[in-house]
Amino acid sequence: MLFILTISVLFLFLLVYGGNNTASFYQISKGVVWAVVITFFLILLMVRAIVSINTSRRKDAEEFLSNSEKILRAALNATDNGILVVDNNRQILEANELYFKMWDIPWDKCSTNSEIDNAGLIKKQLMDSDAFGEWVDSVYGTPATGHYITHLMDGRVMDVFSTPLVDEGNIAGRVWSFRDISERKQNEELKSKTDESMKLVRETLEYDKVKTEFFANISHEIKTPLNIIIGILQLFELNLGNKNVELDFDKLTKYTGIMRKNCFRLLRMLNNLIYITEIDSGFIELHLQNNDLVQIINDIILAAGKFIEDKGVQLNVSTDSDSLEIACDGDKIGRVLLNLLSNALKFTGEGGMINVSLSNRDGFAYISVKDTGIGIPDEMKGIIFQRFRQVDKSFTRRCEGSGIGLSLAKSLVEMHNGSIEVKSEYGKGSEFIIKLPIWQMDSDETAAASEQAADERIDRINVEFSDIY
């Protein structure tokens, strides 16, 4: 542009003074000088203007950069985390004050550019220094974000994050973040201990509640038959004291029968208490033999059938086969079956029905005791197998019991590696299902029924059904 300006000035001089050759030459020379001077002056002005603009822009850029660094520094120092930025050679690019403070790094070490030197000071404070060092070495050069929680010897807990520093798609280093979570961990541990304490308190209160209910129930269970026995004894004493009154044999048989029934009732409760205590103490062992489940069920039904039918309840039995041999303790399985029959009879009114069935599938034997009684409410199904728990807790309940029977039955079934479950619809009846694994012992000896065992079953039925009126 300056060259064009200079040519333009010379052209003007030629037009004005071109007529006189001598004068023209002088004038042209003079014009050239002026053109050069004007051009040089213009060049100086333009250079100065350009230098002034660049200087201003440079100052603005330097000021902007300085402000940005101050903002970045303020942001790093304002965070609750210790921040460390390093390159791939583990040279420190940036770090905030909290980083040096939380790791207690001396001021003479703060100026070092090597992260490795600082890492050595940090590892001396850790309880798991070797594991932490291996983790730190493993994250360098990887694009993944790393996380590690380390414990310090002074009791602090540090939460460490490491993320890659990316520059134009390439990993240029790592950004390390350190947060002291000691207080949070302490709060979490305190909360956990508090929750555990509250759980223990709730369990203790529940246990005290169950214990209170149990003692109240046991007191009722003991007091009722004792009152009956004492009342009959007083009646006997009255009759014996009155010499003019003759004892009626039928009445005597009736009263002694009532006394016997209530003695059986007390015996049943005490037997259950002792038995379940022995199970808890590990004193009860299984006497396994290869038993025929069909025969066990038939023997129990034969002994209990008349008693059940005398109460006006129909009893039905069905089995998939004539024989099903498994290794079990026949006495204990019979005890479980008797308990389930007793419960079914308690809650099934006259004209009702009890169905006992046996089936086998998938390597398991299933014994079902199903009744058409009153059923169990849904909210009570979860507690009926708990010790000393009853669906009806009132002292005016229609059926007596200590709340031990089903818990005892469950324990005996589980000793056989089996299970017991209940299906029930309130108002329509209940079904208890025993599941036992089918297997046989190596011995060819099979348990055989005896007259003594049959007599024992009758006595056990009298005891088991003693609280059914």
Short mmCIF file of C-alpha atoms in Angstrom, two decimals:
data_model
loop_
_atom_site.label_atom_id
_atom_site.label_comp_id
_atom_site.label_asym_id
_atom_site.label_seq_id
_atom_site.Cartn_x
_atom_site.Cartn_y
_atom_site.Cartn_z
CA MET A 1 0.00 0.00 0.00
CA LEU A 2 2.93 2.36 0.77
CA PHE A 3 4.45 1.58 -2.63
CA ILE A 4 1.22 2.58 -4.40
CA LEU A 5 1.07 5.79 -2.38
CA THR A 6 4.65 6.72 -3.35
CA ILE A 7 3.97 6.11 -7.10
CA SER A 8 0.83 8.22 -6.86
CA VAL A 9 2.76 11.19 -5.42
CA LEU A 10 5.40 10.98 -8.17
CA PHE A 11 2.71 10.80 -10.86
CA LEU A 12 1.11 14.00 -9.57
CA PHE A 13 4.43 15.82 -9.75
CA LEU A 14 4.95 14.71 -13.34
CA LEU A 15 1.56 16.00 -14.39
CA VAL A 16 2.03 19.41 -12.80
CA TYR A 17 5.63 20.11 -13.81
CA GLY A 18 6.07 17.97 -16.92
CA GLY A 19 6.04 21.00 -19.45
CA ASN A 20 9.49 22.50 -18.66
CA ASN A 21 12.27 19.94 -18.95
CA THR A 22 14.83 21.67 -16.67
CA ALA A 23 12.28 22.77 -14.20
CA SER A 24 10.58 19.47 -14.56
CA PHE A 25 13.69 17.51 -13.63
CA TYR A 26 14.25 19.68 -10.59
CA GLN A 27 10.70 19.52 -9.57
CA ILE A 28 10.59 15.76 -10.11
CA SER A 29 13.70 15.25 -7.97
CA LYS A 30 12.21 17.39 -5.30
CA GLY A 31 8.94 15.46 -5.55
CA VAL A 32 10.73 12.15 -5.21
CA VAL A 33 12.45 13.33 -2.05
CA TRP A 34 9.17 14.47 -0.57
CA ALA A 35 7.50 11.24 -1.59
CA VAL A 36 10.20 9.22 0.13
CA VAL A 37 9.99 11.37 3.26
CA ILE A 38 6.21 11.14 3.39
CA THR A 39 6.34 7.39 2.79
CA PHE A 40 8.94 6.86 5.53
CA PHE A 41 6.90 8.97 7.90
CA LEU A 42 3.79 6.96 7.11
CA ILE A 43 5.74 3.75 7.61
CA LEU A 44 6.89 4.93 11.04
CA LEU A 45 3.32 5.79 11.99
CA MET A 46 2.05 2.39 10.89
CA VAL A 47 4.86 0.52 12.67
CA ARG A 48 4.17 2.44 15.85
CA ALA A 49 0.48 1.74 15.56
CA ILE A 50 1.10 -1.98 15.02
CA VAL A 51 3.58 -2.19 17.92
CA SER A 52 1.12 -0.34 20.16
CA ILE A 53 -1.72 -2.73 19.23
CA ASN A 54 0.45 -5.84 19.80
CA THR A 55 1.70 -4.51 23.11
CA SER A 56 -1.84 -3.84 24.24
CA ARG A 57 -2.97 -7.30 23.18
CA ARG A 58 0.00 -8.89 24.91
CA LYS A 59 -0.75 -7.04 28.12
CA ASP A 60 -4.38 -8.09 27.87
CA ALA A 61 -3.35 -11.69 27.27
CA GLU A 62 -0.88 -11.65 30.15
CA GLU A 63 -3.47 -10.09 32.43
CA PHE A 64 -6.08 -12.68 31.34
CA LEU A 65 -3.61 -15.51 31.89
CA SER A 66 -2.70 -14.14 35.30
CA ASN A 67 -6.36 -13.87 36.29
CA SER A 68 -7.03 -17.39 35.01
CA GLU A 69 -4.16 -18.75 37.08
CA LYS A 70 -5.46 -16.93 40.13
CA ILE A 71 -8.97 -18.32 39.57
CA LEU A 72 -7.57 -21.82 39.05
CA ARG A 73 -5.42 -21.55 42.15
CA ALA A 74 -8.35 -20.19 44.18
CA ALA A 75 -10.58 -23.00 42.90
CA LEU A 76 -8.01 -25.67 43.78
CA ASN A 77 -7.51 -24.24 47.26
CA ALA A 78 -11.26 -23.84 47.83
CA THR A 79 -12.03 -27.55 47.32
CA ASP A 80 -12.30 -29.94 50.25
CA ASN A 81 -10.05 -32.40 48.45
CA GLY A 82 -6.29 -32.47 48.20
CA ILE A 83 -5.49 -32.11 44.48
CA LEU A 84 -2.32 -33.23 42.71
CA VAL A 85 -1.74 -33.00 38.94
CA VAL A 86 1.24 -34.83 37.43
CA ASP A 87 2.49 -35.66 33.95
CA ASN A 88 3.35 -39.10 32.60
CA ASN A 89 6.86 -38.78 34.04
CA ARG A 90 5.27 -38.25 37.47
CA GLN A 91 6.47 -34.66 37.59
CA ILE A 92 4.17 -32.33 39.51
CA LEU A 93 2.29 -29.86 37.32
CA GLU A 94 -0.01 -28.46 39.96
CA ALA A 95 -1.04 -29.12 43.59
CA ASN A 96 -3.19 -27.26 46.09
CA GLU A 97 -2.28 -26.35 49.66
CA LEU A 98 -4.57 -28.95 51.21
CA TYR A 99 -2.68 -31.76 49.48
CA PHE A 100 0.57 -30.81 51.24
CA LYS A 101 -1.25 -30.10 54.50
CA MET A 102 -3.23 -33.36 54.73
CA TRP A 103 -0.15 -35.46 54.05
CA ASP A 104 2.03 -33.33 56.35
CA ILE A 105 4.62 -32.76 53.61
CA PRO A 106 7.38 -30.35 54.81
CA TRP A 107 7.71 -26.97 53.10
CA ASP A 108 11.16 -27.78 51.80
CA LYS A 109 9.60 -30.75 49.98
CA CYS A 110 6.69 -28.74 48.58
CA SER A 111 8.91 -27.14 45.94
CA THR A 112 10.07 -30.45 44.50
CA ASN A 113 8.69 -31.35 41.12
CA SER A 114 8.80 -35.10 41.66
CA GLU A 115 5.64 -36.87 42.77
CA ILE A 116 7.76 -39.94 43.58
CA ASP A 117 9.45 -38.06 46.44
CA ASN A 118 6.07 -37.10 47.89
CA ALA A 119 4.77 -40.65 47.42
CA GLY A 120 7.58 -41.93 49.62
CA LEU A 121 6.52 -39.57 52.42
CA ILE A 122 2.89 -40.58 51.99
CA LYS A 123 3.54 -44.33 52.08
CA LYS A 124 5.35 -44.00 55.42
CA GLN A 125 2.04 -42.86 56.93
CA LEU A 126 -0.05 -45.76 55.58
CA MET A 127 -0.94 -49.07 57.19
CA ASP A 128 -1.15 -50.72 53.77
CA SER A 129 1.76 -48.92 52.10
CA ASP A 130 2.79 -51.81 49.84
CA ALA A 131 -0.73 -52.40 48.51
CA PHE A 132 -1.25 -48.67 48.00
CA GLY A 133 2.07 -48.35 46.14
CA GLU A 134 1.18 -51.24 43.83
CA TRP A 135 -2.21 -49.66 43.10
CA VAL A 136 -0.63 -46.27 42.32
CA ASP A 137 1.86 -47.86 39.91
CA SER A 138 -0.91 -49.82 38.20
CA VAL A 139 -3.09 -46.80 37.31
CA TYR A 140 -0.39 -44.83 35.47
CA GLY A 141 -0.78 -45.03 31.72
CA THR A 142 -4.31 -46.46 31.89
CA PRO A 143 -7.39 -44.56 30.68
CA ALA A 144 -9.46 -45.84 33.59
CA THR A 145 -10.44 -43.95 36.73
CA GLY A 146 -9.02 -45.54 39.88
CA HIS A 147 -10.43 -45.60 43.39
CA TYR A 148 -8.80 -46.72 46.63
CA ILE A 149 -9.53 -46.34 50.34
CA THR A 150 -6.46 -46.40 52.54
CA HIS A 151 -6.02 -46.32 56.31
CA LEU A 152 -3.38 -44.16 57.97
CA MET A 153 -1.45 -45.11 61.07
CA ASP A 154 -2.88 -42.12 62.94
CA GLY A 155 -6.40 -43.53 62.50
CA ARG A 156 -7.49 -41.41 59.55
CA VAL A 157 -9.14 -42.91 56.50
CA MET A 158 -8.36 -41.45 53.07
CA ASP A 159 -10.49 -41.81 49.95
CA VAL A 160 -8.28 -41.60 46.84
CA PHE A 161 -9.41 -41.07 43.23
CA SER A 162 -7.17 -40.98 40.17
CA THR A 163 -8.39 -39.83 36.73
CA PRO A 164 -6.44 -39.53 33.49
CA LEU A 165 -5.34 -36.04 32.35
CA VAL A 166 -6.26 -35.93 28.66
CA ASP A 167 -4.81 -33.41 26.18
CA GLU A 168 -6.10 -33.53 22.58
CA GLY A 169 -7.10 -37.16 22.95
CA ASN A 170 -3.81 -38.27 24.51
CA ILE A 171 -3.15 -39.13 28.15
CA ALA A 172 -0.83 -36.42 29.42
CA GLY A 173 -0.77 -37.46 33.08
CA ARG A 174 -3.00 -38.10 36.09
CA VAL A 175 -5.17 -35.99 38.36
CA TRP A 176 -5.18 -37.26 41.96
CA SER A 177 -7.86 -36.38 44.45
CA PHE A 178 -7.54 -37.11 48.20
CA ARG A 179 -10.44 -36.78 50.65
CA ASP A 180 -10.28 -37.37 54.41
CA ILE A 181 -13.34 -39.52 55.15
CA SER A 182 -12.40 -40.38 58.73
CA GLU A 183 -15.39 -38.56 60.17
CA ARG A 184 -17.73 -40.14 57.64
CA LYS A 185 -16.35 -43.59 58.41
CA GLN A 186 -16.69 -42.94 62.12
CA ASN A 187 -20.29 -41.84 61.59
CA GLU A 188 -20.97 -44.94 59.50
CA GLU A 189 -19.42 -47.17 62.15
CA LEU A 190 -21.36 -45.35 64.86
CA LYS A 191 -24.57 -45.73 62.86
CA SER A 192 -23.83 -49.41 62.31
CA LYS A 193 -23.19 -49.93 66.02
CA THR A 194 -26.32 -47.96 66.85
CA ASP A 195 -28.39 -50.02 64.42
CA GLU A 196 -26.93 -53.21 65.87
CA SER A 197 -27.68 -52.01 69.39
CA MET A 198 -31.22 -51.09 68.41
CA LYS A 199 -31.61 -54.51 66.81
CA LEU A 200 -30.43 -56.16 70.01
CA VAL A 201 -32.82 -53.98 72.02
CA ARG A 202 -35.73 -54.93 69.77
CA GLU A 203 -34.77 -58.60 69.92
CA THR A 204 -34.47 -58.37 73.71
CA LEU A 205 -37.86 -56.69 73.99
CA GLU A 206 -39.37 -59.28 71.66
CA TYR A 207 -37.72 -62.06 73.65
CA ASP A 208 -39.05 -60.59 76.91
CA LYS A 209 -42.49 -60.35 75.34
CA VAL A 210 -42.37 -63.96 74.17
CA LYS A 211 -40.98 -65.04 77.54
CA THR A 212 -43.78 -63.23 79.36
CA GLU A 213 -46.38 -64.77 77.07
CA PHE A 214 -44.79 -68.17 77.54
CA PHE A 215 -44.81 -68.00 81.34
CA ALA A 216 -48.37 -66.72 81.33
CA ASN A 217 -49.36 -69.53 78.98
CA ILE A 218 -47.47 -72.19 80.91
CA SER A 219 -49.03 -70.94 84.14
CA HIS A 220 -52.43 -71.36 82.54
CA GLU A 221 -51.52 -74.77 81.15
CA ILE A 222 -50.36 -75.99 84.58
CA LYS A 223 -53.07 -74.32 86.62
CA THR A 224 -56.05 -75.57 84.59
CA PRO A 225 -55.39 -79.34 84.82
CA LEU A 226 -54.21 -79.01 88.42
CA ASN A 227 -57.44 -77.23 89.36
CA ILE A 228 -59.42 -80.03 87.73
CA ILE A 229 -57.41 -82.73 89.51
CA ILE A 230 -57.66 -80.91 92.85
CA GLY A 231 -61.40 -80.43 92.36
CA ILE A 232 -61.95 -84.14 91.72
CA LEU A 233 -59.77 -85.08 94.71
CA GLN A 234 -61.85 -82.77 96.88
CA LEU A 235 -64.97 -84.45 95.53
CA PHE A 236 -63.50 -87.85 96.42
CA GLU A 237 -62.62 -86.64 99.90
CA LEU A 238 -66.14 -85.35 100.35
CA ASN A 239 -67.63 -88.69 99.32
CA LEU A 240 -65.16 -90.64 101.43
CA GLY A 241 -65.88 -88.44 104.43
CA ASN A 242 -69.59 -89.02 104.10
CA LYS A 243 -69.98 -92.64 105.15
CA ASN A 244 -73.63 -92.68 104.19
CA VAL A 245 -72.87 -92.00 100.52
CA GLU A 246 -71.85 -94.90 98.36
CA LEU A 247 -69.42 -94.25 95.53
CA ASP A 248 -70.92 -94.86 92.14
CA PHE A 249 -68.58 -96.98 90.01
CA ASP A 250 -69.47 -95.15 86.79
CA LYS A 251 -68.84 -91.78 88.38
CA LEU A 252 -65.58 -93.04 89.82
CA THR A 253 -64.51 -94.28 86.38
CA LYS A 254 -65.50 -90.95 84.84
CA TYR A 255 -63.65 -88.85 87.39
CA THR A 256 -60.51 -90.97 87.35
CA GLY A 257 -60.58 -90.75 83.55
CA ILE A 258 -60.70 -86.95 83.77
CA MET A 259 -57.83 -86.98 86.24
CA ARG A 260 -55.81 -89.27 84.00
CA LYS A 261 -56.45 -87.03 80.96
CA ASN A 262 -55.26 -83.95 82.81
CA CYS A 263 -52.23 -85.81 84.14
CA PHE A 264 -51.42 -86.72 80.53
CA ARG A 265 -51.87 -83.07 79.62
CA LEU A 266 -49.30 -82.02 82.23
CA LEU A 267 -47.01 -84.83 81.16
CA ARG A 268 -47.29 -83.75 77.52
CA MET A 269 -46.29 -80.19 78.33
CA LEU A 270 -43.36 -81.26 80.49
CA ASN A 271 -42.19 -83.81 77.92
CA ASN A 272 -42.22 -81.18 75.19
CA LEU A 273 -40.29 -78.70 77.35
CA ILE A 274 -37.67 -81.29 78.26
CA TYR A 275 -37.45 -82.61 74.69
CA ILE A 276 -36.94 -79.24 73.04
CA THR A 277 -34.36 -78.30 75.68
CA GLU A 278 -32.47 -81.52 74.93
CA ILE A 279 -32.58 -80.71 71.20
CA ASP A 280 -31.11 -77.25 71.86
CA SER A 281 -28.41 -78.82 74.02
CA GLY A 282 -27.55 -81.41 71.39
CA PHE A 283 -28.53 -84.36 73.57
CA ILE A 284 -31.11 -85.72 71.12
CA GLU A 285 -29.68 -87.93 68.40
CA LEU A 286 -31.30 -89.63 65.46
CA HIS A 287 -31.50 -93.43 65.54
CA LEU A 288 -31.59 -93.98 61.80
CA GLN A 289 -32.92 -97.16 60.26
CA ASN A 290 -34.43 -98.04 56.93
CA ASN A 291 -38.12 -97.45 57.75
CA ASP A 292 -41.22 -97.88 55.65
CA LEU A 293 -43.00 -94.53 55.72
CA VAL A 294 -46.26 -96.14 54.62
CA GLN A 295 -46.15 -98.47 57.64
CA ILE A 296 -45.32 -95.59 60.03
CA ILE A 297 -48.30 -93.59 58.75
CA ASN A 298 -50.65 -96.58 58.87
CA ASP A 299 -49.60 -97.44 62.44
CA ILE A 300 -50.25 -93.87 63.60
CA ILE A 301 -53.58 -93.69 61.79
CA LEU A 302 -54.62 -97.08 63.21
CA ALA A 303 -53.87 -95.91 66.74
CA ALA A 304 -55.35 -92.41 66.39
CA GLY A 305 -58.16 -93.12 63.94
CA LYS A 306 -60.77 -94.15 66.50
CA PHE A 307 -60.04 -91.15 68.70
CA ILE A 308 -60.41 -88.79 65.70
CA GLU A 309 -63.60 -90.40 64.45
CA ASP A 310 -65.11 -90.30 67.96
CA LYS A 311 -64.83 -86.50 67.68
CA GLY A 312 -67.03 -86.59 64.58
CA VAL A 313 -64.16 -85.88 62.16
CA GLN A 314 -63.62 -88.00 59.04
CA LEU A 315 -60.07 -89.28 58.54
CA ASN A 316 -58.79 -90.24 55.07
CA VAL A 317 -55.42 -91.73 54.10
CA SER A 318 -53.84 -92.05 50.65
CA THR A 319 -50.39 -93.14 49.49
CA ASP A 320 -48.78 -93.33 46.06
CA SER A 321 -47.39 -96.81 46.74
CA ASP A 322 -47.73 -99.71 49.15
CA SER A 323 -44.23 -99.12 50.48
CA LEU A 324 -41.71 -96.27 50.60
CA GLU A 325 -38.50 -97.08 52.40
CA ILE A 326 -36.21 -94.28 53.60
CA ALA A 327 -33.55 -93.90 56.26
CA CYS A 328 -35.11 -92.05 59.19
CA ASP A 329 -35.83 -92.19 62.90
CA GLY A 330 -39.28 -93.79 62.83
CA ASP A 331 -40.09 -92.79 66.41
CA LYS A 332 -39.40 -89.10 65.75
CA ILE A 333 -41.25 -89.01 62.42
CA GLY A 334 -44.21 -90.65 64.17
CA ARG A 335 -44.01 -87.98 66.88
CA VAL A 336 -44.13 -85.22 64.22
CA LEU A 337 -47.11 -86.85 62.48
CA LEU A 338 -48.98 -87.18 65.79
CA ASN A 339 -48.42 -83.50 66.54
CA LEU A 340 -49.79 -82.47 63.14
CA LEU A 341 -52.82 -84.74 63.57
CA SER A 342 -53.42 -83.31 67.05
CA ASN A 343 -53.30 -79.74 65.71
CA ALA A 344 -55.60 -80.63 62.81
CA LEU A 345 -58.13 -82.19 65.17
CA LYS A 346 -58.01 -79.22 67.57
CA PHE A 347 -59.06 -76.76 64.90
CA THR A 348 -61.47 -78.95 62.91
CA GLY A 349 -65.01 -79.03 64.15
CA GLU A 350 -67.44 -81.92 64.12
CA GLY A 351 -68.33 -82.92 60.57
CA GLY A 352 -64.95 -81.79 59.27
CA MET A 353 -62.31 -83.80 57.46
CA ILE A 354 -58.61 -84.61 57.86
CA ASN A 355 -56.67 -86.01 54.88
CA VAL A 356 -53.26 -87.63 55.28
CA SER A 357 -51.32 -88.38 52.09
CA LEU A 358 -47.87 -89.64 51.12
CA SER A 359 -46.19 -89.07 47.78
CA ASN A 360 -42.66 -89.09 46.39
CA ARG A 361 -41.07 -87.12 43.57
CA ASP A 362 -37.65 -85.79 42.63
CA GLY A 363 -35.94 -87.82 45.35
CA PHE A 364 -38.10 -86.54 48.21
CA ALA A 365 -40.99 -87.96 50.23
CA TYR A 366 -43.90 -85.63 50.97
CA ILE A 367 -46.25 -86.23 53.90
CA SER A 368 -49.30 -83.98 53.90
CA VAL A 369 -51.77 -83.44 56.74
CA LYS A 370 -54.68 -81.37 55.48
CA ASP A 371 -57.79 -80.32 57.40
CA THR A 372 -60.99 -78.39 56.79
CA GLY A 373 -60.69 -76.44 60.02
CA ILE A 374 -60.60 -72.72 60.77
CA GLY A 375 -57.33 -72.05 58.93
CA ILE A 376 -54.54 -69.62 59.82
CA PRO A 377 -54.54 -65.86 59.12
CA ASP A 378 -51.85 -64.73 56.68
CA GLU A 379 -50.15 -62.51 59.28
CA MET A 380 -49.75 -65.50 61.60
CA LYS A 381 -48.19 -67.97 59.17
CA GLY A 382 -44.70 -66.66 59.84
CA ILE A 383 -44.81 -67.26 63.60
CA ILE A 384 -46.53 -70.61 64.05
CA PHE A 385 -43.20 -72.50 63.91
CA GLN A 386 -41.61 -70.12 66.41
CA ARG A 387 -41.20 -71.45 69.91
CA PHE A 388 -43.90 -70.54 72.45
CA ARG A 389 -45.95 -68.68 69.82
CA GLN A 390 -49.64 -69.29 69.25
CA VAL A 391 -52.20 -67.94 66.82
CA ASP A 392 -54.74 -67.55 69.61
CA LYS A 393 -53.07 -66.15 72.74
CA SER A 394 -56.16 -65.55 74.82
CA PHE A 395 -56.96 -67.56 77.94
CA THR A 396 -60.46 -68.12 76.57
CA ARG A 397 -59.22 -69.83 73.42
CA ARG A 398 -61.09 -72.89 72.28
CA CYS A 399 -57.94 -75.03 72.07
CA GLU A 400 -55.25 -75.52 74.68
CA GLY A 401 -51.51 -75.84 74.12
CA SER A 402 -48.14 -74.47 75.15
CA GLY A 403 -47.00 -73.30 71.71
CA ILE A 404 -44.11 -75.78 71.63
CA GLY A 405 -45.48 -78.58 69.43
CA LEU A 406 -44.94 -77.11 65.95
CA SER A 407 -41.53 -75.73 66.89
CA LEU A 408 -40.58 -79.20 68.12
CA ALA A 409 -41.94 -80.81 64.94
CA LYS A 410 -39.91 -78.40 62.80
CA SER A 411 -36.72 -79.17 64.74
CA LEU A 412 -37.19 -82.94 64.37
CA VAL A 413 -37.86 -82.65 60.62
CA GLU A 414 -34.80 -80.45 60.12
CA MET A 415 -32.68 -83.01 61.99
CA HIS A 416 -33.55 -85.32 59.05
CA ASN A 417 -32.35 -82.62 56.58
CA GLY A 418 -35.99 -82.08 55.70
CA SER A 419 -38.38 -79.15 55.87
CA ILE A 420 -41.94 -78.38 56.88
CA GLU A 421 -44.24 -75.73 55.45
CA VAL A 422 -47.83 -74.62 55.86
CA LYS A 423 -50.46 -73.65 53.32
CA SER A 424 -53.61 -72.16 54.73
CA GLU A 425 -56.61 -70.04 53.88
CA TYR A 426 -58.36 -68.50 56.81
CA GLY A 427 -61.82 -70.01 57.28
CA LYS A 428 -61.15 -72.91 54.89
CA GLY A 429 -58.47 -75.03 56.52
CA SER A 430 -54.73 -75.69 56.61
CA GLU A 431 -52.23 -78.09 55.07
CA PHE A 432 -48.88 -78.97 56.63
CA ILE A 433 -46.37 -80.59 54.28
CA ILE A 434 -43.28 -82.50 55.47
CA LYS A 435 -40.49 -82.92 52.94
CA LEU A 436 -37.91 -85.66 53.61
CA PRO A 437 -34.98 -86.78 51.42
CA ILE A 438 -35.27 -90.36 50.18
CA TRP A 439 -32.18 -92.43 50.88
CA GLN A 440 -31.32 -95.77 52.44
CA MET A 441 -28.62 -96.84 54.84
CA ASP A 442 -26.03 -99.36 53.70
CA SER A 443 -27.31 -101.92 56.21
CA ASP A 444 -29.97 -104.30 54.92
CA GLU A 445 -31.67 -104.28 58.32
CA THR A 446 -35.12 -102.75 58.20
CA ALA A 447 -36.97 -101.56 61.28
CA ALA A 448 -39.88 -103.80 62.23
CA ALA A 449 -42.93 -102.91 64.25
CA SER A 450 -43.41 -104.63 67.60
CA GLU A 451 -46.23 -104.96 70.09
CA GLN A 452 -44.24 -102.86 72.52
CA ALA A 453 -43.91 -100.10 69.90
CA ALA A 454 -47.67 -100.26 69.24
CA ASP A 455 -48.42 -99.94 72.97
CA GLU A 456 -46.07 -96.99 73.20
CA ARG A 457 -47.89 -95.31 70.30
CA ILE A 458 -51.23 -95.72 72.09
CA ASP A 459 -49.80 -94.17 75.25
CA ARG A 460 -48.29 -91.36 73.19
CA ILE A 461 -51.63 -90.72 71.49
CA ASN A 462 -53.32 -90.50 74.89
CA VAL A 463 -50.70 -87.93 75.94
CA GLU A 464 -50.68 -86.03 72.60
CA PHE A 465 -54.45 -85.72 72.41
CA SER A 466 -54.88 -84.97 76.12
CA ASP A 467 -55.70 -81.28 75.52
CA ILE A 468 -58.51 -82.07 73.08
CA TYR A 469 -61.96 -82.18 74.65
#
